[in-house]
Every structure is written in C-alpha cells, then in structure tokens.
Amino acid sequence: MIETRDLHRSYRIGKKTIEVLHGVNLNIAKGEKVFLCGPSGSGKTTLLYTLAGLERPEKGSVHIAGIDLYSLGRKAQAQFRNQSIGYIFQNYHLLPELTAVENVAVPGAIAGINRTEEAMMALEQVGLKDRADHLPAELSGGEQQRVAIARAIVNQPAVLFADEPTGNLDSNTSKEIMEILMKLTDFHNVTLIIVTHDQGLTKAGDRTLIIRDGKISE
Ligand SMILES: Nc1ncnc2c1ncn2[C@@H]1O[C@H](COP(=O)(O)OP(=O)(O)OP(=O)(O)O)[C@@H](O)[C@H]1O
Ligand SMILES: [Mg+2]
C-alpha cells in the first residue's frame, strides 16, 4: 500500500546540512498498523510529510496504492491526497474560526462536496457529537485531537498518518484516543502509520519502525 525507494531529504541552514532521511526504504501492506518511533529531531514528521505528499523528497519515490505520488501534477496530487490520505498533524492544525463540525467538513468542502452529515457522523464516532458547535478554543486538548481525527477520517481514506496523536494528552485520554483510532482503522481496513514516543502504545500495532541517523530499522 505504501512503498518507498531510497528516500533522501536534507535541510540546509547556512553552511550546515542536516541529513534527515538518508535512503529510506519501506513496504507497508494494506491494513497494516505501523508505529514509527525515534528520538526528537530524528525525522519522524519529515518522513510522514514525505509519505503523505506534503514534502517532496530530494531523491527517491513514494508509491501509495500503486500511484507514484511525486510524478503527479500539483492538482492531481492534491486531489489524490484529499481522496485517499488522512493526516493528523502533530499540533492538530484546526482552523480557529470554524466550529468542530465545520472543521471536520473541510476535506469535503475542498473536494466541492457538502459533507456536514458525514462530519456529524465522524464526530459521533469519536464521541464528540455534543461539541459540534464549539470553536477549537472552546474545546480541551483531547477534544481538539478528536476533532482532528474525525477530520482525517471523514473522507474514508485508504491511508491514515497520525503524528503523535496522543502527544499532549494524559494517559487515560491517550488510551481512549488510541482505542478510537484502532477501532476506526480496523473497521475500514485503513493502513495506519502512527508516530509515538510512548513505547507502551506500540503493542497495539503490527510492527514498529525506528528512525535513527536517517535510516529505518525494525
Ligand atoms: N524546515 C526546516 N528547515 C530546517 N531544518 C528542519 C526543517 N524541518 C525540520 N528540520 C530539522 O530536521 C530534523 C528532523 O525534524 P522532524 O520534525 O522531522 O523531527 P521529529 O522526529 O518529528 O521530531 P519530534 O519528535 O521533536 O517531533 C530536525 O533536526 C529539525 O531541526
Ligand atoms: Mg515531529
């Protein structure tokens, strides 16, 4: 479902070059739940962005469901992302001026479809139906995270990327969010890649990848 070949990505600040991805090869099957671990600054977010079509690698390729992501034109790529990829950002990325249900309906709106009904259903799935009309500022951190999950699943993506979805949450809320994610992805046979610092959570996955020195090991 997700296949990468020899991914390279570095950042240059002044004269210094940081090699973040240094030849990453991955092969992830449909419906697999894969955890991605590694120290802070090791490139987890960079890798997720690259896999999701949000950051072009300097070298190498990403295939999702057989589609060569970076060979698509900008418009086709955005459309493919909208239809097939869900993304839960490390810091939620909710639009502050939109209510919870409006935020969840955004991917539909981008595709030119009114998805208010589906957005309400997605909010119900994450247990937040009664907060649908709250603005992000009127929600707790865990609730905002659940809105971000609902938004990521509303288009029923084949692949879901989650960047530390339980990062700032207490252990009970973390467990709850994790259970919601696992249940939803099981139900739709979604391929899930999820970043976490919490080794305790990785039991719920099929395998765990470690990123270190720009390379992946299992
Ligand atoms: N736009 C950028 N310009 C320059 N350097 C960057 C940029 N984005 C990331 N980096 C550097 O690349 C490295 C990898 O960053 P990345 O965000 O992928 O790490 P991470 O594994 O997600 O870390 P964390 O666990 O703290 O979220 C870091 O050393 C970071 O400083
Ligand atoms: Mg990160």
JSON list of C-alpha atoms in Angstrom, two decimals, residues 7-197:
[
{"chain": "A", "resi": 7, "resn": "LEU", "atom": "CA", "xyz": [14.13, 8.47, 0.05]},
{"chain": "A", "resi": 8, "resn": "HIS", "atom": "CA", "xyz": [16.52, 11.34, 0.71]},
{"chain": "A", "resi": 9, "resn": "ARG", "atom": "CA", "xyz": [15.80, 14.65, 2.36]},
{"chain": "A", "resi": 10, "resn": "SER", "atom": "CA", "xyz": [18.15, 17.14, 3.94]},
{"chain": "A", "resi": 11, "resn": "TYR", "atom": "CA", "xyz": [17.87, 20.68, 5.22]},
{"chain": "A", "resi": 12, "resn": "ARG", "atom": "CA", "xyz": [20.49, 23.35, 4.74]},
{"chain": "A", "resi": 13, "resn": "ILE", "atom": "CA", "xyz": [20.82, 26.14, 7.27]},
{"chain": "A", "resi": 14, "resn": "GLY", "atom": "CA", "xyz": [23.69, 28.45, 6.29]},
{"chain": "A", "resi": 15, "resn": "LYS", "atom": "CA", "xyz": [26.69, 26.22, 5.68]},
{"chain": "A", "resi": 16, "resn": "LYS", "atom": "CA", "xyz": [25.37, 23.31, 7.72]},
{"chain": "A", "resi": 17, "resn": "THR", "atom": "CA", "xyz": [23.47, 20.44, 6.11]},
{"chain": "A", "resi": 18, "resn": "ILE", "atom": "CA", "xyz": [21.28, 18.13, 8.17]},
{"chain": "A", "resi": 19, "resn": "GLU", "atom": "CA", "xyz": [20.65, 14.78, 6.51]},
{"chain": "A", "resi": 20, "resn": "VAL", "atom": "CA", "xyz": [17.20, 13.88, 7.82]},
{"chain": "A", "resi": 21, "resn": "LEU", "atom": "CA", "xyz": [16.24, 11.00, 5.52]},
{"chain": "A", "resi": 22, "resn": "HIS", "atom": "CA", "xyz": [19.20, 9.10, 4.16]},
{"chain": "A", "resi": 23, "resn": "GLY", "atom": "CA", "xyz": [17.91, 6.29, 1.96]},
{"chain": "A", "resi": 24, "resn": "VAL", "atom": "CA", "xyz": [14.61, 5.19, 3.47]},
{"chain": "A", "resi": 25, "resn": "ASN", "atom": "CA", "xyz": [13.02, 2.04, 2.02]},
{"chain": "A", "resi": 26, "resn": "LEU", "atom": "CA", "xyz": [9.59, 0.99, 3.24]},
{"chain": "A", "resi": 27, "resn": "ASN", "atom": "CA", "xyz": [6.99, -1.55, 2.26]},
{"chain": "A", "resi": 28, "resn": "ILE", "atom": "CA", "xyz": [3.74, -1.39, 4.16]},
{"chain": "A", "resi": 29, "resn": "ALA", "atom": "CA", "xyz": [0.83, -3.67, 3.31]},
{"chain": "A", "resi": 30, "resn": "LYS", "atom": "CA", "xyz": [-2.84, -2.70, 3.12]},
{"chain": "A", "resi": 31, "resn": "GLY", "atom": "CA", "xyz": [-4.47, -2.61, 6.54]},
{"chain": "A", "resi": 32, "resn": "GLU", "atom": "CA", "xyz": [-1.16, -2.74, 8.42]},
{"chain": "A", "resi": 33, "resn": "LYS", "atom": "CA", "xyz": [-0.80, -0.67, 11.58]},
{"chain": "A", "resi": 34, "resn": "VAL", "atom": "CA", "xyz": [2.75, 0.58, 11.85]},
{"chain": "A", "resi": 35, "resn": "PHE", "atom": "CA", "xyz": [4.22, 2.59, 14.69]},
{"chain": "A", "resi": 36, "resn": "LEU", "atom": "CA", "xyz": [7.09, 4.98, 13.99]},
{"chain": "A", "resi": 37, "resn": "CYS", "atom": "CA", "xyz": [9.43, 5.79, 16.87]},
{"chain": "A", "resi": 38, "resn": "GLY", "atom": "CA", "xyz": [12.69, 7.68, 17.19]},
{"chain": "A", "resi": 39, "resn": "PRO", "atom": "CA", "xyz": [14.32, 10.47, 19.18]},
{"chain": "A", "resi": 40, "resn": "SER", "atom": "CA", "xyz": [13.15, 14.08, 18.89]},
{"chain": "A", "resi": 41, "resn": "GLY", "atom": "CA", "xyz": [14.58, 15.59, 15.71]},
{"chain": "A", "resi": 42, "resn": "SER", "atom": "CA", "xyz": [15.21, 12.19, 14.08]},
{"chain": "A", "resi": 43, "resn": "GLY", "atom": "CA", "xyz": [12.90, 12.94, 11.15]},
{"chain": "A", "resi": 44, "resn": "LYS", "atom": "CA", "xyz": [9.55, 11.34, 12.02]},
{"chain": "A", "resi": 45, "resn": "THR", "atom": "CA", "xyz": [7.47, 14.34, 10.95]},
{"chain": "A", "resi": 46, "resn": "THR", "atom": "CA", "xyz": [9.66, 14.86, 7.87]},
{"chain": "A", "resi": 47, "resn": "LEU", "atom": "CA", "xyz": [9.12, 11.21, 6.86]},
{"chain": "A", "resi": 48, "resn": "LEU", "atom": "CA", "xyz": [5.36, 11.42, 7.40]},
{"chain": "A", "resi": 49, "resn": "TYR", "atom": "CA", "xyz": [5.17, 14.64, 5.35]},
{"chain": "A", "resi": 50, "resn": "THR", "atom": "CA", "xyz": [7.14, 12.97, 2.58]},
{"chain": "A", "resi": 51, "resn": "LEU", "atom": "CA", "xyz": [4.92, 9.87, 2.60]},
{"chain": "A", "resi": 52, "resn": "ALA", "atom": "CA", "xyz": [1.76, 11.99, 2.58]},
{"chain": "A", "resi": 53, "resn": "GLY", "atom": "CA", "xyz": [2.77, 14.14, -0.39]},
{"chain": "A", "resi": 54, "resn": "LEU", "atom": "CA", "xyz": [3.33, 17.24, 1.73]},
{"chain": "A", "resi": 55, "resn": "GLU", "atom": "CA", "xyz": [7.09, 17.47, 1.21]},
{"chain": "A", "resi": 56, "resn": "ARG", "atom": "CA", "xyz": [8.88, 16.38, -1.93]},
{"chain": "A", "resi": 57, "resn": "PRO", "atom": "CA", "xyz": [11.96, 14.21, -1.33]},
{"chain": "A", "resi": 58, "resn": "GLU", "atom": "CA", "xyz": [15.24, 15.28, -2.94]},
{"chain": "A", "resi": 59, "resn": "LYS", "atom": "CA", "xyz": [15.68, 11.77, -4.21]},
{"chain": "A", "resi": 60, "resn": "GLY", "atom": "CA", "xyz": [13.62, 8.59, -4.27]},
{"chain": "A", "resi": 61, "resn": "SER", "atom": "CA", "xyz": [9.97, 7.75, -4.80]},
{"chain": "A", "resi": 62, "resn": "VAL", "atom": "CA", "xyz": [6.78, 7.20, -2.84]},
{"chain": "A", "resi": 63, "resn": "HIS", "atom": "CA", "xyz": [4.06, 4.90, -4.17]},
{"chain": "A", "resi": 64, "resn": "ILE", "atom": "CA", "xyz": [0.68, 4.85, -2.46]},
{"chain": "A", "resi": 65, "resn": "ALA", "atom": "CA", "xyz": [-1.85, 2.29, -3.69]},
{"chain": "A", "resi": 66, "resn": "GLY", "atom": "CA", "xyz": [0.34, 1.92, -6.77]},
{"chain": "A", "resi": 67, "resn": "ILE", "atom": "CA", "xyz": [0.33, 5.65, -7.54]},
{"chain": "A", "resi": 68, "resn": "ASP", "atom": "CA", "xyz": [3.70, 7.36, -7.87]},
{"chain": "A", "resi": 69, "resn": "LEU", "atom": "CA", "xyz": [2.86, 10.34, -5.65]},
{"chain": "A", "resi": 70, "resn": "TYR", "atom": "CA", "xyz": [5.52, 12.78, -6.83]},
{"chain": "A", "resi": 71, "resn": "SER", "atom": "CA", "xyz": [5.04, 12.07, -10.52]},
{"chain": "A", "resi": 72, "resn": "LEU", "atom": "CA", "xyz": [1.53, 13.55, -10.35]},
{"chain": "A", "resi": 73, "resn": "GLY", "atom": "CA", "xyz": [0.89, 17.17, -11.26]},
{"chain": "A", "resi": 74, "resn": "ARG", "atom": "CA", "xyz": [0.06, 19.55, -8.43]},
{"chain": "A", "resi": 75, "resn": "LYS", "atom": "CA", "xyz": [-3.68, 19.40, -8.93]},
{"chain": "A", "resi": 76, "resn": "ALA", "atom": "CA", "xyz": [-3.85, 15.63, -9.37]},
{"chain": "A", "resi": 77, "resn": "GLN", "atom": "CA", "xyz": [-1.66, 15.18, -6.32]},
{"chain": "A", "resi": 78, "resn": "ALA", "atom": "CA", "xyz": [-3.86, 17.42, -4.16]},
{"chain": "A", "resi": 79, "resn": "GLN", "atom": "CA", "xyz": [-6.93, 15.54, -5.34]},
{"chain": "A", "resi": 80, "resn": "PHE", "atom": "CA", "xyz": [-5.34, 12.16, -4.62]},
{"chain": "A", "resi": 81, "resn": "ARG", "atom": "CA", "xyz": [-4.35, 13.36, -1.15]},
{"chain": "A", "resi": 82, "resn": "ASN", "atom": "CA", "xyz": [-7.85, 14.63, -0.46]},
{"chain": "A", "resi": 83, "resn": "GLN", "atom": "CA", "xyz": [-9.45, 11.33, -1.51]},
{"chain": "A", "resi": 84, "resn": "SER", "atom": "CA", "xyz": [-7.01, 8.75, -0.25]},
{"chain": "A", "resi": 85, "resn": "ILE", "atom": "CA", "xyz": [-4.92, 10.18, 2.57]},
{"chain": "A", "resi": 86, "resn": "GLY", "atom": "CA", "xyz": [-5.91, 11.27, 6.06]},
{"chain": "A", "resi": 87, "resn": "TYR", "atom": "CA", "xyz": [-3.43, 13.24, 8.17]},
{"chain": "A", "resi": 88, "resn": "ILE", "atom": "CA", "xyz": [-3.48, 14.03, 11.86]},
{"chain": "A", "resi": 89, "resn": "PHE", "atom": "CA", "xyz": [-0.91, 16.78, 12.47]},
{"chain": "A", "resi": 90, "resn": "GLN", "atom": "CA", "xyz": [1.39, 16.94, 15.48]},
{"chain": "A", "resi": 91, "resn": "ASN", "atom": "CA", "xyz": [-0.31, 20.16, 16.60]},
{"chain": "A", "resi": 92, "resn": "TYR", "atom": "CA", "xyz": [-3.88, 19.44, 15.38]},
{"chain": "A", "resi": 93, "resn": "HIS", "atom": "CA", "xyz": [-4.00, 22.27, 12.78]},
{"chain": "A", "resi": 94, "resn": "LEU", "atom": "CA", "xyz": [-7.68, 23.06, 13.31]},
{"chain": "A", "resi": 95, "resn": "LEU", "atom": "CA", "xyz": [-8.99, 26.26, 11.76]},
{"chain": "A", "resi": 96, "resn": "PRO", "atom": "CA", "xyz": [-9.69, 28.54, 14.73]},
{"chain": "A", "resi": 97, "resn": "GLU", "atom": "CA", "xyz": [-12.62, 30.40, 13.20]},
{"chain": "A", "resi": 98, "resn": "LEU", "atom": "CA", "xyz": [-14.55, 27.24, 12.26]},
{"chain": "A", "resi": 99, "resn": "THR", "atom": "CA", "xyz": [-16.65, 25.10, 14.63]},
{"chain": "A", "resi": 100, "resn": "ALA", "atom": "CA", "xyz": [-15.81, 21.45, 15.26]},
{"chain": "A", "resi": 101, "resn": "VAL", "atom": "CA", "xyz": [-18.28, 20.15, 12.66]},
{"chain": "A", "resi": 102, "resn": "GLU", "atom": "CA", "xyz": [-17.15, 22.77, 10.11]},
{"chain": "A", "resi": 103, "resn": "ASN", "atom": "CA", "xyz": [-13.52, 21.74, 10.65]},
{"chain": "A", "resi": 104, "resn": "VAL", "atom": "CA", "xyz": [-14.41, 18.09, 10.06]},
{"chain": "A", "resi": 105, "resn": "ALA", "atom": "CA", "xyz": [-16.28, 19.04, 6.87]},
{"chain": "A", "resi": 106, "resn": "VAL", "atom": "CA", "xyz": [-13.25, 20.87, 5.41]},
{"chain": "A", "resi": 107, "resn": "PRO", "atom": "CA", "xyz": [-11.86, 17.93, 3.35]},
{"chain": "A", "resi": 108, "resn": "GLY", "atom": "CA", "xyz": [-15.33, 17.53, 1.82]},
{"chain": "A", "resi": 109, "resn": "ALA", "atom": "CA", "xyz": [-15.54, 21.24, 1.09]},
{"chain": "A", "resi": 110, "resn": "ILE", "atom": "CA", "xyz": [-12.12, 21.09, -0.63]},
{"chain": "A", "resi": 111, "resn": "ALA", "atom": "CA", "xyz": [-13.50, 18.34, -2.87]},
{"chain": "A", "resi": 112, "resn": "GLY", "atom": "CA", "xyz": [-16.53, 20.53, -3.55]},
{"chain": "A", "resi": 113, "resn": "ILE", "atom": "CA", "xyz": [-18.95, 18.34, -1.59]},
{"chain": "A", "resi": 114, "resn": "ASN", "atom": "CA", "xyz": [-21.08, 19.26, 1.41]},
{"chain": "A", "resi": 115, "resn": "ARG", "atom": "CA", "xyz": [-20.09, 16.67, 3.98]},
{"chain": "A", "resi": 116, "resn": "THR", "atom": "CA", "xyz": [-21.87, 18.13, 7.03]},
{"chain": "A", "resi": 117, "resn": "GLU", "atom": "CA", "xyz": [-23.79, 14.92, 7.61]},
{"chain": "A", "resi": 118, "resn": "GLU", "atom": "CA", "xyz": [-20.67, 12.74, 7.35]},
{"chain": "A", "resi": 119, "resn": "ALA", "atom": "CA", "xyz": [-18.85, 15.22, 9.56]},
{"chain": "A", "resi": 120, "resn": "MET", "atom": "CA", "xyz": [-21.51, 14.80, 12.26]},
{"chain": "A", "resi": 121, "resn": "MET", "atom": "CA", "xyz": [-21.20, 11.02, 11.94]},
{"chain": "A", "resi": 122, "resn": "ALA", "atom": "CA", "xyz": [-17.41, 11.22, 12.26]},
{"chain": "A", "resi": 123, "resn": "LEU", "atom": "CA", "xyz": [-17.77, 13.41, 15.36]},
{"chain": "A", "resi": 124, "resn": "GLU", "atom": "CA", "xyz": [-20.17, 10.86, 16.80]},
{"chain": "A", "resi": 125, "resn": "GLN", "atom": "CA", "xyz": [-17.58, 8.12, 16.17]},
{"chain": "A", "resi": 126, "resn": "VAL", "atom": "CA", "xyz": [-15.02, 10.00, 18.24]},
{"chain": "A", "resi": 127, "resn": "GLY", "atom": "CA", "xyz": [-17.59, 10.74, 20.94]},
{"chain": "A", "resi": 128, "resn": "LEU", "atom": "CA", "xyz": [-17.88, 14.48, 20.31]},
{"chain": "A", "resi": 129, "resn": "LYS", "atom": "CA", "xyz": [-21.31, 14.94, 18.78]},
{"chain": "A", "resi": 130, "resn": "ASP", "atom": "CA", "xyz": [-22.39, 17.24, 21.61]},
{"chain": "A", "resi": 131, "resn": "ARG", "atom": "CA", "xyz": [-19.44, 19.58, 20.96]},
{"chain": "A", "resi": 132, "resn": "ALA", "atom": "CA", "xyz": [-20.12, 20.01, 17.23]},
{"chain": "A", "resi": 133, "resn": "ASP", "atom": "CA", "xyz": [-20.80, 23.74, 17.50]},
{"chain": "A", "resi": 134, "resn": "HIS", "atom": "CA", "xyz": [-17.79, 24.58, 19.67]},
{"chain": "A", "resi": 135, "resn": "LEU", "atom": "CA", "xyz": [-14.85, 26.52, 18.27]},
{"chain": "A", "resi": 136, "resn": "PRO", "atom": "CA", "xyz": [-11.42, 24.90, 18.82]},
{"chain": "A", "resi": 137, "resn": "ALA", "atom": "CA", "xyz": [-10.68, 27.45, 21.57]},
{"chain": "A", "resi": 138, "resn": "GLU", "atom": "CA", "xyz": [-13.79, 26.16, 23.36]},
{"chain": "A", "resi": 139, "resn": "LEU", "atom": "CA", "xyz": [-12.51, 22.56, 23.36]},
{"chain": "A", "resi": 140, "resn": "SER", "atom": "CA", "xyz": [-9.97, 20.77, 25.56]},
{"chain": "A", "resi": 141, "resn": "GLY", "atom": "CA", "xyz": [-6.73, 19.45, 24.03]},
{"chain": "A", "resi": 142, "resn": "GLY", "atom": "CA", "xyz": [-8.07, 15.89, 23.89]},
{"chain": "A", "resi": 143, "resn": "GLU", "atom": "CA", "xyz": [-11.29, 17.10, 22.29]},
{"chain": "A", "resi": 144, "resn": "GLN", "atom": "CA", "xyz": [-9.36, 19.09, 19.67]},
{"chain": "A", "resi": 145, "resn": "GLN", "atom": "CA", "xyz": [-7.34, 15.98, 18.94]},
{"chain": "A", "resi": 146, "resn": "ARG", "atom": "CA", "xyz": [-10.54, 14.01, 18.45]},
{"chain": "A", "resi": 147, "resn": "VAL", "atom": "CA", "xyz": [-11.85, 16.67, 16.05]},
{"chain": "A", "resi": 148, "resn": "ALA", "atom": "CA", "xyz": [-8.58, 16.31, 14.10]},
{"chain": "A", "resi": 149, "resn": "ILE", "atom": "CA", "xyz": [-9.11, 12.53, 13.98]},
{"chain": "A", "resi": 150, "resn": "ALA", "atom": "CA", "xyz": [-12.69, 12.96, 12.78]},
{"chain": "A", "resi": 151, "resn": "ARG", "atom": "CA", "xyz": [-11.46, 15.33, 10.05]},
{"chain": "A", "resi": 152, "resn": "ALA", "atom": "CA", "xyz": [-8.77, 12.85, 8.99]},
{"chain": "A", "resi": 153, "resn": "ILE", "atom": "CA", "xyz": [-11.27, 10.01, 8.56]},
{"chain": "A", "resi": 154, "resn": "VAL", "atom": "CA", "xyz": [-14.26, 11.87, 7.13]},
{"chain": "A", "resi": 155, "resn": "ASN", "atom": "CA", "xyz": [-13.32, 11.10, 3.51]},
{"chain": "A", "resi": 156, "resn": "GLN", "atom": "CA", "xyz": [-12.68, 7.43, 4.44]},
{"chain": "A", "resi": 157, "resn": "PRO", "atom": "CA", "xyz": [-9.02, 7.48, 3.36]},
{"chain": "A", "resi": 158, "resn": "ALA", "atom": "CA", "xyz": [-7.17, 4.31, 2.45]},
{"chain": "A", "resi": 159, "resn": "VAL", "atom": "CA", "xyz": [-4.11, 5.54, 4.36]},
{"chain": "A", "resi": 160, "resn": "LEU", "atom": "CA", "xyz": [-4.00, 7.45, 7.62]},
{"chain": "A", "resi": 161, "resn": "PHE", "atom": "CA", "xyz": [-0.94, 9.23, 9.01]},
{"chain": "A", "resi": 162, "resn": "ALA", "atom": "CA", "xyz": [-1.01, 10.27, 12.66]},
{"chain": "A", "resi": 163, "resn": "ASP", "atom": "CA", "xyz": [1.84, 12.37, 14.08]},
{"chain": "A", "resi": 164, "resn": "GLU", "atom": "CA", "xyz": [1.88, 11.87, 17.85]},
{"chain": "A", "resi": 165, "resn": "PRO", "atom": "CA", "xyz": [-1.90, 11.90, 18.13]},
{"chain": "A", "resi": 166, "resn": "THR", "atom": "CA", "xyz": [-1.65, 11.49, 21.87]},
{"chain": "A", "resi": 167, "resn": "GLY", "atom": "CA", "xyz": [1.36, 13.76, 22.38]},
{"chain": "A", "resi": 168, "resn": "ASN", "atom": "CA", "xyz": [-0.04, 16.28, 24.84]},
{"chain": "A", "resi": 169, "resn": "LEU", "atom": "CA", "xyz": [-2.69, 14.15, 26.50]},
{"chain": "A", "resi": 170, "resn": "ASP", "atom": "CA", "xyz": [-2.94, 12.45, 29.88]},
{"chain": "A", "resi": 171, "resn": "SER", "atom": "CA", "xyz": [-2.60, 8.67, 29.91]},
{"chain": "A", "resi": 172, "resn": "ASN", "atom": "CA", "xyz": [-6.35, 7.95, 30.17]},
{"chain": "A", "resi": 173, "resn": "THR", "atom": "CA", "xyz": [-7.23, 10.25, 27.27]},
{"chain": "A", "resi": 174, "resn": "SER", "atom": "CA", "xyz": [-4.28, 8.82, 25.29]},
{"chain": "A", "resi": 175, "resn": "LYS", "atom": "CA", "xyz": [-5.64, 5.33, 25.76]},
{"chain": "A", "resi": 176, "resn": "GLU", "atom": "CA", "xyz": [-9.09, 6.42, 24.70]},
{"chain": "A", "resi": 177, "resn": "ILE", "atom": "CA", "xyz": [-7.81, 8.20, 21.57]},
{"chain": "A", "resi": 178, "resn": "MET", "atom": "CA", "xyz": [-5.69, 5.18, 20.69]},
{"chain": "A", "resi": 179, "resn": "GLU", "atom": "CA", "xyz": [-8.67, 2.84, 21.03]},
{"chain": "A", "resi": 180, "resn": "ILE", "atom": "CA", "xyz": [-10.79, 5.13, 18.83]},
{"chain": "A", "resi": 181, "resn": "LEU", "atom": "CA", "xyz": [-8.06, 5.20, 16.16]},
{"chain": "A", "resi": 182, "resn": "MET", "atom": "CA", "xyz": [-7.56, 1.43, 16.22]},
{"chain": "A", "resi": 183, "resn": "LYS", "atom": "CA", "xyz": [-11.30, 0.72, 16.08]},
{"chain": "A", "resi": 184, "resn": "LEU", "atom": "CA", "xyz": [-11.90, 3.10, 13.19]},
{"chain": "A", "resi": 185, "resn": "THR", "atom": "CA", "xyz": [-8.95, 1.86, 11.15]},
{"chain": "A", "resi": 186, "resn": "ASP", "atom": "CA", "xyz": [-9.82, -1.83, 11.81]},
{"chain": "A", "resi": 187, "resn": "PHE", "atom": "CA", "xyz": [-13.37, -1.24, 10.72]},
{"chain": "A", "resi": 188, "resn": "HIS", "atom": "CA", "xyz": [-12.39, 0.30, 7.37]},
{"chain": "A", "resi": 189, "resn": "ASN", "atom": "CA", "xyz": [-9.17, -1.72, 6.90]},
{"chain": "A", "resi": 190, "resn": "VAL", "atom": "CA", "xyz": [-7.21, 1.52, 6.78]},
{"chain": "A", "resi": 191, "resn": "THR", "atom": "CA", "xyz": [-3.41, 1.44, 6.56]},
{"chain": "A", "resi": 192, "resn": "LEU", "atom": "CA", "xyz": [-2.16, 3.39, 9.57]},
{"chain": "A", "resi": 193, "resn": "ILE", "atom": "CA", "xyz": [1.21, 4.94, 10.30]},
{"chain": "A", "resi": 194, "resn": "ILE", "atom": "CA", "xyz": [1.41, 6.47, 13.70]},
{"chain": "A", "resi": 195, "resn": "VAL", "atom": "CA", "xyz": [4.25, 8.34, 15.40]},
{"chain": "A", "resi": 196, "resn": "THR", "atom": "CA", "xyz": [4.66, 7.96, 19.13]},
{"chain": "A", "resi": 197, "resn": "HIS", "atom": "CA", "xyz": [7.23, 8.48, 21.84]}
]
